[in-house]
PDB file of C-alpha atoms in Angstrom:
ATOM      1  CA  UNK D 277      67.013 107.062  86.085  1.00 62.00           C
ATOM      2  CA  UNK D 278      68.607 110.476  87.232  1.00 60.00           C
ATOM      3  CA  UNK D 279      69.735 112.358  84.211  1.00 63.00           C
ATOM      4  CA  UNK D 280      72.643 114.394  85.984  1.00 68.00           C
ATOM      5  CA  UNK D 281      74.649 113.946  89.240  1.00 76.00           C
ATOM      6  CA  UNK D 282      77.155 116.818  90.570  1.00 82.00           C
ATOM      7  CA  UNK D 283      80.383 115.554  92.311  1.00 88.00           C
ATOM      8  CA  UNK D 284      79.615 117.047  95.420  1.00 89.00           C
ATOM      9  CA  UNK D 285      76.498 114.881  95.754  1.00 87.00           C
ATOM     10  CA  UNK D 286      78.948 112.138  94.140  1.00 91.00           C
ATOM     11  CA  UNK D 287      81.621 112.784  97.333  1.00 93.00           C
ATOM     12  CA  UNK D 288      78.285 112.228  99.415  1.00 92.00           C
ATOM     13  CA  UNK D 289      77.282 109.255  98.228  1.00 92.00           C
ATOM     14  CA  UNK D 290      80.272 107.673  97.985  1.00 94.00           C
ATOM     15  CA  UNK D 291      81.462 108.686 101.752  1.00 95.00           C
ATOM     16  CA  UNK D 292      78.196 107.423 102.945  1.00 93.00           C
ATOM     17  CA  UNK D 293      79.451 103.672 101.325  1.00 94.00           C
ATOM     18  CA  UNK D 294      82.691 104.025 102.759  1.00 96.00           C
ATOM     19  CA  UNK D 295      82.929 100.950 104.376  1.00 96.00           C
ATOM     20  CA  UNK D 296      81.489  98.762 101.551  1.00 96.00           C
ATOM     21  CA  UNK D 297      84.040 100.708  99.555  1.00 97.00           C
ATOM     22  CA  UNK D 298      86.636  99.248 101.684  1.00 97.00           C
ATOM     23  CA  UNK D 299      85.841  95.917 102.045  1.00 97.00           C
ATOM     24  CA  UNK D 300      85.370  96.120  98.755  1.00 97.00           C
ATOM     25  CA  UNK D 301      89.397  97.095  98.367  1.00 97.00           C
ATOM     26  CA  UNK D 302      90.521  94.815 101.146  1.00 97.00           C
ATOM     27  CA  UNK D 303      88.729  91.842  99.619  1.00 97.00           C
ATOM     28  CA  UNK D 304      89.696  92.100  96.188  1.00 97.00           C
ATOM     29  CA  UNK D 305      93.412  93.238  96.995  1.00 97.00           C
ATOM     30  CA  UNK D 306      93.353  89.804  99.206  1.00 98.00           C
ATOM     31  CA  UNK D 307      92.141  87.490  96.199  1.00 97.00           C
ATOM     32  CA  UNK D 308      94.841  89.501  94.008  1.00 97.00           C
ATOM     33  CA  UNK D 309      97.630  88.640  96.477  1.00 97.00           C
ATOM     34  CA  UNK D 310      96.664  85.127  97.028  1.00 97.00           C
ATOM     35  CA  UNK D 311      96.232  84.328  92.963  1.00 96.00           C
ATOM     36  CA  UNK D 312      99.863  85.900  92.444  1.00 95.00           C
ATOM     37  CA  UNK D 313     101.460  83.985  95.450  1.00 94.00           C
ATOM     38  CA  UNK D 314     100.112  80.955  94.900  1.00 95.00           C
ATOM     39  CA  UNK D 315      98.371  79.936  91.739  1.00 95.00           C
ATOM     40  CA  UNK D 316     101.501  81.832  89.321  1.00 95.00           C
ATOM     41  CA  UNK D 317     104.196  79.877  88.550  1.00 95.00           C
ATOM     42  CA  UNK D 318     106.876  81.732  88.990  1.00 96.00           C
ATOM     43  CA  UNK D 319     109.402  82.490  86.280  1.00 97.00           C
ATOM     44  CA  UNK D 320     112.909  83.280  86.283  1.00 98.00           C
ATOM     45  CA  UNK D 321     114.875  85.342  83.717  1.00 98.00           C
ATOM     46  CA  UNK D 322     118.898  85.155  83.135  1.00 98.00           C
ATOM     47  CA  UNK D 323     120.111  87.411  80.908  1.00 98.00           C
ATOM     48  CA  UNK D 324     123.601  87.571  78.402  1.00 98.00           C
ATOM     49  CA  UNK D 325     125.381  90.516  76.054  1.00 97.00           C
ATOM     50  CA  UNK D 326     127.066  89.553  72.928  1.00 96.00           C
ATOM     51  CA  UNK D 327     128.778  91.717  70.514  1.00 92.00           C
ATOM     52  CA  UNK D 328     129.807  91.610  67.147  1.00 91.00           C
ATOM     53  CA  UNK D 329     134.019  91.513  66.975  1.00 87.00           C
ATOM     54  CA  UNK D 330     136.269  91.533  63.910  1.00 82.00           C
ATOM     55  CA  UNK D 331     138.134  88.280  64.256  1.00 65.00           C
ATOM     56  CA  UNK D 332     141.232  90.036  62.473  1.00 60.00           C
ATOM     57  CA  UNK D 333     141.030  93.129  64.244  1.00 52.00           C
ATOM     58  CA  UNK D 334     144.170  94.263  66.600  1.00 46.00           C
ATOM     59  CA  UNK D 335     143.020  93.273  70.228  1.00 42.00           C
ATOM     60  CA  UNK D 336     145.620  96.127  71.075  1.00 43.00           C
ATOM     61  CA  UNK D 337     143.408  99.211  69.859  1.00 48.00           C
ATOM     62  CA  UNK D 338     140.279 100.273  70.894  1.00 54.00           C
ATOM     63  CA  UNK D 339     139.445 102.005  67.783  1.00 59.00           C
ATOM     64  CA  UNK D 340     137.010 101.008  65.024  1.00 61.00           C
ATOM     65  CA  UNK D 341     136.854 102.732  61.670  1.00 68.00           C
ATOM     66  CA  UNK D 342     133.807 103.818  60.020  1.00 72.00           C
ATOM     67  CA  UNK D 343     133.768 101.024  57.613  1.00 74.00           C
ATOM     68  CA  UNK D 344     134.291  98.611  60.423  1.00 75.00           C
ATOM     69  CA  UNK D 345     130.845 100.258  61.903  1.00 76.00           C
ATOM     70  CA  UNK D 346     128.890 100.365  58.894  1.00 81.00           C
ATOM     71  CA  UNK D 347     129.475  96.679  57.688  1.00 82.00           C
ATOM     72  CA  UNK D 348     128.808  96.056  62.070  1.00 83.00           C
ATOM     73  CA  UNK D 349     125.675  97.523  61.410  1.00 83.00           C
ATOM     74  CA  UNK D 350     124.600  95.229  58.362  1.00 88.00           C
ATOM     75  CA  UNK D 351     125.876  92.136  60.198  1.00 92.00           C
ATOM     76  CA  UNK D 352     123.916  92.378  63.886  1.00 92.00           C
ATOM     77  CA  UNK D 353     120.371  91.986  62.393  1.00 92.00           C
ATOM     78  CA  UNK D 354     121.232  88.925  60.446  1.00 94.00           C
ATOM     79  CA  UNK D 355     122.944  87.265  63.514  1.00 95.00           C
ATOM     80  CA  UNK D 356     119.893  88.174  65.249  1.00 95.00           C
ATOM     81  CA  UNK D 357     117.734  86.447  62.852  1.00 95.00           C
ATOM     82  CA  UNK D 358     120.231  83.639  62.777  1.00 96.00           C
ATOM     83  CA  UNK D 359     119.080  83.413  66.644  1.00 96.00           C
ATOM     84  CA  UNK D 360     116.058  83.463  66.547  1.00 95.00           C
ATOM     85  CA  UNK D 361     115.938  80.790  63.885  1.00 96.00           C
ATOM     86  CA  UNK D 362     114.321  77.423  64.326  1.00 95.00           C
ATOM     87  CA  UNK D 363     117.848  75.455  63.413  1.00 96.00           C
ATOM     88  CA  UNK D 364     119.815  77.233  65.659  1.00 97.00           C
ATOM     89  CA  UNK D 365     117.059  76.467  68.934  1.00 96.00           C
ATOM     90  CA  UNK D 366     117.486  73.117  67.629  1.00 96.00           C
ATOM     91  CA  UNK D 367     121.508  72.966  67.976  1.00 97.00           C
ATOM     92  CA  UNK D 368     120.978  74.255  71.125  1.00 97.00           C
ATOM     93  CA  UNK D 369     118.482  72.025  72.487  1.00 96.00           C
ATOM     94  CA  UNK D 370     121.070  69.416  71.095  1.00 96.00           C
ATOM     95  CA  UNK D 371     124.099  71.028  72.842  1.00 97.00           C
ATOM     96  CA  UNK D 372     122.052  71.105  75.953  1.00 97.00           C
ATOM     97  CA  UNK D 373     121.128  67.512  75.530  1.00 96.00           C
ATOM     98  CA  UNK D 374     124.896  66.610  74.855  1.00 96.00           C
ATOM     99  CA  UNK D 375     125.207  67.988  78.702  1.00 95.00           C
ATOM    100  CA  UNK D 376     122.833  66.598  80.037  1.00 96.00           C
ATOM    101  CA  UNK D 377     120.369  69.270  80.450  1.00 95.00           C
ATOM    102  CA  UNK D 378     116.890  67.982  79.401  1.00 92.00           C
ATOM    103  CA  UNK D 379     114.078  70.663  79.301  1.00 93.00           C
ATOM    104  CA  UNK D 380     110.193  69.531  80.439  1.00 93.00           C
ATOM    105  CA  UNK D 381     107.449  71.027  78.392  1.00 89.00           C
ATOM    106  CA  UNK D 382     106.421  72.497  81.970  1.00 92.00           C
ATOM    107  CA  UNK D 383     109.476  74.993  81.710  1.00 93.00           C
ATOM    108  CA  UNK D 384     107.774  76.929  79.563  1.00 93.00           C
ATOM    109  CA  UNK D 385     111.269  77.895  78.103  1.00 95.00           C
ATOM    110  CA  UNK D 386     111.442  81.677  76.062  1.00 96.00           C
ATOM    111  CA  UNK D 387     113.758  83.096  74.430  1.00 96.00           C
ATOM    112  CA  UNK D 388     114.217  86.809  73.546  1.00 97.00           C
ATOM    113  CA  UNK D 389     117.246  87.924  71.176  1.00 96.00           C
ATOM    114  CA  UNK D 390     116.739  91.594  70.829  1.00 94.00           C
ATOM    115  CA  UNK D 391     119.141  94.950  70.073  1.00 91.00           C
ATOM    116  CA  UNK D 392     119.263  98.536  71.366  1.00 87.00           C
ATOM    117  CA  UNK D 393     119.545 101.831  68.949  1.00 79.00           C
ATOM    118  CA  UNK D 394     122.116 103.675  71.342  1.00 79.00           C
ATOM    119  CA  UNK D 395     124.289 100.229  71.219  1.00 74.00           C
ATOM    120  CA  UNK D 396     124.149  99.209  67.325  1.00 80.00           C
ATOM    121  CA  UNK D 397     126.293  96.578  67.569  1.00 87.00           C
ATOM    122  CA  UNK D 398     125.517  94.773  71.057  1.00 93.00           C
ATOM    123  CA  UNK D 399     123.042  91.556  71.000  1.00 96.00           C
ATOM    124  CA  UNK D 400     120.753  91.688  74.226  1.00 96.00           C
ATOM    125  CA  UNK D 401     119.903  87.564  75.180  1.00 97.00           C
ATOM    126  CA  UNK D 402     117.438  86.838  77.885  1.00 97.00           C
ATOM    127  CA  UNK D 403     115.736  83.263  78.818  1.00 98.00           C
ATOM    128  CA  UNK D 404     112.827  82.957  80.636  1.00 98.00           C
ATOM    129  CA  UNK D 405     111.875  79.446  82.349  1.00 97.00           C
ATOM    130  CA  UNK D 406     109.916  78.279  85.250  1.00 96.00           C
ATOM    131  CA  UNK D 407     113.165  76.902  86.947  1.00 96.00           C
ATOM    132  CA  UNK D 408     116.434  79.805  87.516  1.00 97.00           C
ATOM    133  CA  UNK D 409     119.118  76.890  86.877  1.00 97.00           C
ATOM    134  CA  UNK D 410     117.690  76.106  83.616  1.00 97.00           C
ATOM    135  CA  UNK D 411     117.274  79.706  82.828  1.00 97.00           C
ATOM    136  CA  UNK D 412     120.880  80.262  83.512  1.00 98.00           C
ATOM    137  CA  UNK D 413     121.917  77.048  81.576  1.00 97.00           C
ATOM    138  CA  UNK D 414     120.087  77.663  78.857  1.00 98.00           C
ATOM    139  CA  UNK D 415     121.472  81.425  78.802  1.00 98.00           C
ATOM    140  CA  UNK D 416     125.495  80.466  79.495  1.00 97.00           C
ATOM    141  CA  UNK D 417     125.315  77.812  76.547  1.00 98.00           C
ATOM    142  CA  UNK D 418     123.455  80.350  74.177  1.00 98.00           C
ATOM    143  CA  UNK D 419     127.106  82.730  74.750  1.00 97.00           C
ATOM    144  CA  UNK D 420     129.467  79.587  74.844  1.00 97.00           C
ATOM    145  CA  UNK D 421     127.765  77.921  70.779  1.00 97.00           C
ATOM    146  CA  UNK D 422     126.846  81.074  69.288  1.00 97.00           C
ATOM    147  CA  UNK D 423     130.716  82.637  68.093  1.00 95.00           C
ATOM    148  CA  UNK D 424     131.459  78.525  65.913  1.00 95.00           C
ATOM    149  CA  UNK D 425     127.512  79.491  64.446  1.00 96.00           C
ATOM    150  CA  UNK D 426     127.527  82.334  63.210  1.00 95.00           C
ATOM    151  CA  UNK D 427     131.404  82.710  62.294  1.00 93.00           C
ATOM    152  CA  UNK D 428     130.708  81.051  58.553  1.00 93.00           C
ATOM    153  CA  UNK D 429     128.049  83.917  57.922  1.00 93.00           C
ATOM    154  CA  UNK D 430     130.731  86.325  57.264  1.00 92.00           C
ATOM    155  CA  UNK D 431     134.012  85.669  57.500  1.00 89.00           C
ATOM    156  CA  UNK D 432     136.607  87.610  59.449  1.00 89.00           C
ATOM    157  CA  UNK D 433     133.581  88.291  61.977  1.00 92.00           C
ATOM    158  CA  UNK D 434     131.731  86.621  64.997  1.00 92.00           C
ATOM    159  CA  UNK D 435     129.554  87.312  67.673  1.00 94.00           C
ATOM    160  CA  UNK D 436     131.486  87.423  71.468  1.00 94.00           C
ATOM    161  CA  UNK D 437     130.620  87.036  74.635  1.00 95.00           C
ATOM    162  CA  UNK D 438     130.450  90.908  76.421  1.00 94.00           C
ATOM    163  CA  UNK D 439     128.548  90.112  79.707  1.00 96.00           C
ATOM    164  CA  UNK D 440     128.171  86.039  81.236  1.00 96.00           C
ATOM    165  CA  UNK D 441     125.329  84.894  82.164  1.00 97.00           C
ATOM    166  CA  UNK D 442     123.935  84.649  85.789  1.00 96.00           C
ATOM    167  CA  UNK D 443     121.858  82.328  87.675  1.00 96.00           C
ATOM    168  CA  UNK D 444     118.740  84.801  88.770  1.00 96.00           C
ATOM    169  CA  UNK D 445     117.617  84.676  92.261  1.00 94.00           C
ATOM    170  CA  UNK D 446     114.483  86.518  91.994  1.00 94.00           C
ATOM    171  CA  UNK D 447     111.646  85.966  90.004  1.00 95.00           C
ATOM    172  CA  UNK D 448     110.948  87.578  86.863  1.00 95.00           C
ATOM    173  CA  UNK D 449     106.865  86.914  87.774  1.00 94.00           C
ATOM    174  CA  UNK D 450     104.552  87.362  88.689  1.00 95.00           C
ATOM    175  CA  UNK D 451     104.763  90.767  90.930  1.00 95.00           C
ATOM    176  CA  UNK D 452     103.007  89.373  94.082  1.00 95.00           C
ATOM    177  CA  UNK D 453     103.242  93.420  95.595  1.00 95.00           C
ATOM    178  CA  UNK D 454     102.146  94.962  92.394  1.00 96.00           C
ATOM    179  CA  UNK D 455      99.424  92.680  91.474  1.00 97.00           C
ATOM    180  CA  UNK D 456      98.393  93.285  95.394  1.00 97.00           C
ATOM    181  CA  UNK D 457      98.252  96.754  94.795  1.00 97.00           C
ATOM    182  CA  UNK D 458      96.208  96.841  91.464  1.00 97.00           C
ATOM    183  CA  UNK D 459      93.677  94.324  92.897  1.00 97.00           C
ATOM    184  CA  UNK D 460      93.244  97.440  96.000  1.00 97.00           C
ATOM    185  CA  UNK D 461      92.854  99.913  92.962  1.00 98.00           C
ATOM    186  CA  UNK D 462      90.100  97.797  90.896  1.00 98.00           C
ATOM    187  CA  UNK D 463      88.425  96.861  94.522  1.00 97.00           C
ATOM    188  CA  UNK D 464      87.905 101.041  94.845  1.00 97.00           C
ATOM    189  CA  UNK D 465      87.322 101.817  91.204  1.00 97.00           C
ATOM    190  CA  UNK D 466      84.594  98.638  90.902  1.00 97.00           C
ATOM    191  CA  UNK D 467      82.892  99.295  94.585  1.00 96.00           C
ATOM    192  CA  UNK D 468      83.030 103.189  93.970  1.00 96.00           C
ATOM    193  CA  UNK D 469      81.862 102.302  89.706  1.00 95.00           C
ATOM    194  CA  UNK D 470      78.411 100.409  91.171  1.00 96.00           C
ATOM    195  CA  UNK D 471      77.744 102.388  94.196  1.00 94.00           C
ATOM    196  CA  UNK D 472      77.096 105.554  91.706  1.00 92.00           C
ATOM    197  CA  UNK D 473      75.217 103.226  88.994  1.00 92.00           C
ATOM    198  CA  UNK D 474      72.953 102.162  91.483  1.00 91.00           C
ATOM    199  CA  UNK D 475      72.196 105.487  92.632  1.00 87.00           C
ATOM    200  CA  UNK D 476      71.686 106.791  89.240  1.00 87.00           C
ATOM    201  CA  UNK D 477      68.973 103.620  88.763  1.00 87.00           C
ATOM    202  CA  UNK D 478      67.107 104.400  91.402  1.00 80.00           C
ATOM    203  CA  UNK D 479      63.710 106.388  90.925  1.00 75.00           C
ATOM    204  CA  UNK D 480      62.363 106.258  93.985  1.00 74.00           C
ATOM    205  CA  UNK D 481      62.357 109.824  96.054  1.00 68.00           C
ATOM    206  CA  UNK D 482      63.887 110.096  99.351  1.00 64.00           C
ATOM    207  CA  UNK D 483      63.724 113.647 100.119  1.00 65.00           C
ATOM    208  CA  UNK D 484      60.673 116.093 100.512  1.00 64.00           C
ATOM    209  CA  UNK D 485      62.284 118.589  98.282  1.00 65.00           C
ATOM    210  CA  UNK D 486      62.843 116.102  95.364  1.00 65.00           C
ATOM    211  CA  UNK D 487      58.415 115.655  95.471  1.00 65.00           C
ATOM    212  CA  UNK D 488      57.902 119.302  94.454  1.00 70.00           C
ATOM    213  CA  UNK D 489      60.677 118.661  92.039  1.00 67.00           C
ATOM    214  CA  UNK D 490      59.543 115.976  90.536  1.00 66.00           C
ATOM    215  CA  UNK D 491      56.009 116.506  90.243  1.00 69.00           C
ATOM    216  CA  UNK D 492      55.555 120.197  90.310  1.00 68.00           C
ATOM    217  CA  UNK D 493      53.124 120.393  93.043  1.00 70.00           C
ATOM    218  CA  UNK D 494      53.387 121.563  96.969  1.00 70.00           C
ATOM    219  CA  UNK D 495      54.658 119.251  99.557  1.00 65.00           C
ATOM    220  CA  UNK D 496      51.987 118.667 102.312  1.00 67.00           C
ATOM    221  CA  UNK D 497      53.749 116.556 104.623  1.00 67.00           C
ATOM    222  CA  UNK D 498      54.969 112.948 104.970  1.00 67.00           C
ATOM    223  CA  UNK D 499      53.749 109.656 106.823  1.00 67.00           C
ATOM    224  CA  UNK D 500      56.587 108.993 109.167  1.00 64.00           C
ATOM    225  CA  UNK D 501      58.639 105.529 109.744  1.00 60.00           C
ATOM    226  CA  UNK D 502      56.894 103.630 112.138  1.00 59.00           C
ATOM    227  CA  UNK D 503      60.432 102.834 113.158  1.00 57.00           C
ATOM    228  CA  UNK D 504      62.205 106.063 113.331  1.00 55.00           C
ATOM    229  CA  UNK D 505      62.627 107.467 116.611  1.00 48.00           C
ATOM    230  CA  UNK D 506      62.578 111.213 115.961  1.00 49.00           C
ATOM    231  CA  UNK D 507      60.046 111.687 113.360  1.00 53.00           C
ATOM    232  CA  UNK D 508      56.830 111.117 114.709  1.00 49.00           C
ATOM    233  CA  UNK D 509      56.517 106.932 114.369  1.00 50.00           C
ATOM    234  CA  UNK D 510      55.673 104.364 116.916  1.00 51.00           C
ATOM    235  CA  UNK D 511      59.439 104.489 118.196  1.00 52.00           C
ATOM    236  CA  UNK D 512      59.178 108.074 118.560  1.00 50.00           C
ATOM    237  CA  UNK D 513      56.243 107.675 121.361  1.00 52.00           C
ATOM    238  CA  UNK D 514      57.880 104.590 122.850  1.00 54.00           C
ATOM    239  CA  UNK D 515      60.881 107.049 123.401  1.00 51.00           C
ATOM    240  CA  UNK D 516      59.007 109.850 124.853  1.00 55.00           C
ATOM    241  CA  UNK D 517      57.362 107.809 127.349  1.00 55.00           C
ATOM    242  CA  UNK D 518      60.425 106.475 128.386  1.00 52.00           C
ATOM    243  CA  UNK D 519      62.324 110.252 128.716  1.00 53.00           C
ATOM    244  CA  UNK D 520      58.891 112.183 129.460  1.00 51.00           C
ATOM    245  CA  UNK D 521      57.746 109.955 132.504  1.00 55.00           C
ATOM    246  CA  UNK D 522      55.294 107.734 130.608  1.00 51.00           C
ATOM    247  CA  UNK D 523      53.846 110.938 128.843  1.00 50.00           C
ATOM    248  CA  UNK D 524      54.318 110.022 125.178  1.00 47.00           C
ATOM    249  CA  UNK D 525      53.792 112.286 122.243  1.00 47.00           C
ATOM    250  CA  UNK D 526      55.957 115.572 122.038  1.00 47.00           C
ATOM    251  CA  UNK D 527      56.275 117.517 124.831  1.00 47.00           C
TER     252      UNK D 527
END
């Protein structure tokens, strides 16, 4: 095994496998493409806001005291608990069920409940299902059930609905170009990765200068190819003959 390798002989090797290196690419990319268009199930996401709101607070001013912030504050990570609780999936499966909506284990339903820093008192909703109507049914019912909830928890307070629900028309995954892209990337990396390793393996010496080297002693020549026309081999004489008027051997 070679103990060291510089990168211009690195650029050599590598340029001399170019076109291994991009089949390589083209072949994986394809196989990346054709696992993300058609063996993913695509998912859809819909997505809701919610905010906490004062039930007693005057609709007519846009202004919030500090208390009204601080006890905000306290309230939106209990709600989102509340949320992400196994009795309230359960009234909403039920409330789903009630319209009609049934949901197949092959939905693959999720649900994220989740909050931001900058907006303290905001509740971010997303569902993610296999099927965009369900997603957005599921979503529109979460904003429509939630405010009767979670109004008992504390009273004079309630979660409202800030932005609806929407049925997605895209899907959330998988990311058929991006996946295409990566599979091109780990095609090159992998190709370029075992092109090197086998070069590094290999102990056997190609060049005259790599004999004196090596062993420490002179080079005294070589036994050409057989098959190599310009060296001095069996090809070489058929090709003189041919260009030198039957006369083989160097002229």
């Amino acid at each position: 095994m070679k103990d060291t390798i510089d990168l211009k002989t690195i650029a050599q090797i590598l340029l001399d496998k170019i076109v291994w290196i991009i089949v390589s690419a083209v072949v994986v990319g394809a196989l990346s493409y054709a696992y993300s268009a058609f063996l993913i199930t695509p998912t859809y996401t819909s997505f809701a806001k919610m905010h906490v709101q004062g039930m007693n607070n005057n609709m007519e001013s846009d202004s919030v005291s500090t208390g009204e912030v601080s006890i905000r504050l306290r309230i939106v990570p209990v709600y989102k608990e509340k949320l992400n609780s196994n009795d309230y999936r359960a009234s909403l499966y039920k409330a789903l069920l009630e319209d009609g909506v049934e949901i197949p284990a092959s939905a693959a339903v999720k649900i994220n409940v989740s909050t931001n820093q900058e907006v303290t008192d905001v509740l971010y909703i997303s569902v993610n299902t296999t099927d965009p109507e369900l997603s957005y049914l599921i979503c529109n019912k979460i904003t429509e059930i939630t405010p009767d909830i979670v109004a008992p928890m504390y009273i004079g307070y309630t979660l409202a609905k800030l932005d609806s629900a929407r049925m997605p028309v895209t899907p959330a995954s998988p990311d058929v170009r991006t996946n295409t892209i990566l599979g091109v990337l780990i095609g090159i990396v992998l190709s370029c990765g075992i092109i090197i390793l086998i070069y590094l393996l290999d102990n056997t010496i190609k060049e005259s200068d790599r004999v004196t080297e090596t062993t420490k002693l002179r080079f005294m020549g070589e036994i050409p190819d057989m098959n190599d026309t310009f060296k001095g081999g069996y090809t070489y004489y058929k090709y003189s003959e041919h260009v030198f008027d039957g006369k083989g051997g160097r002229q």
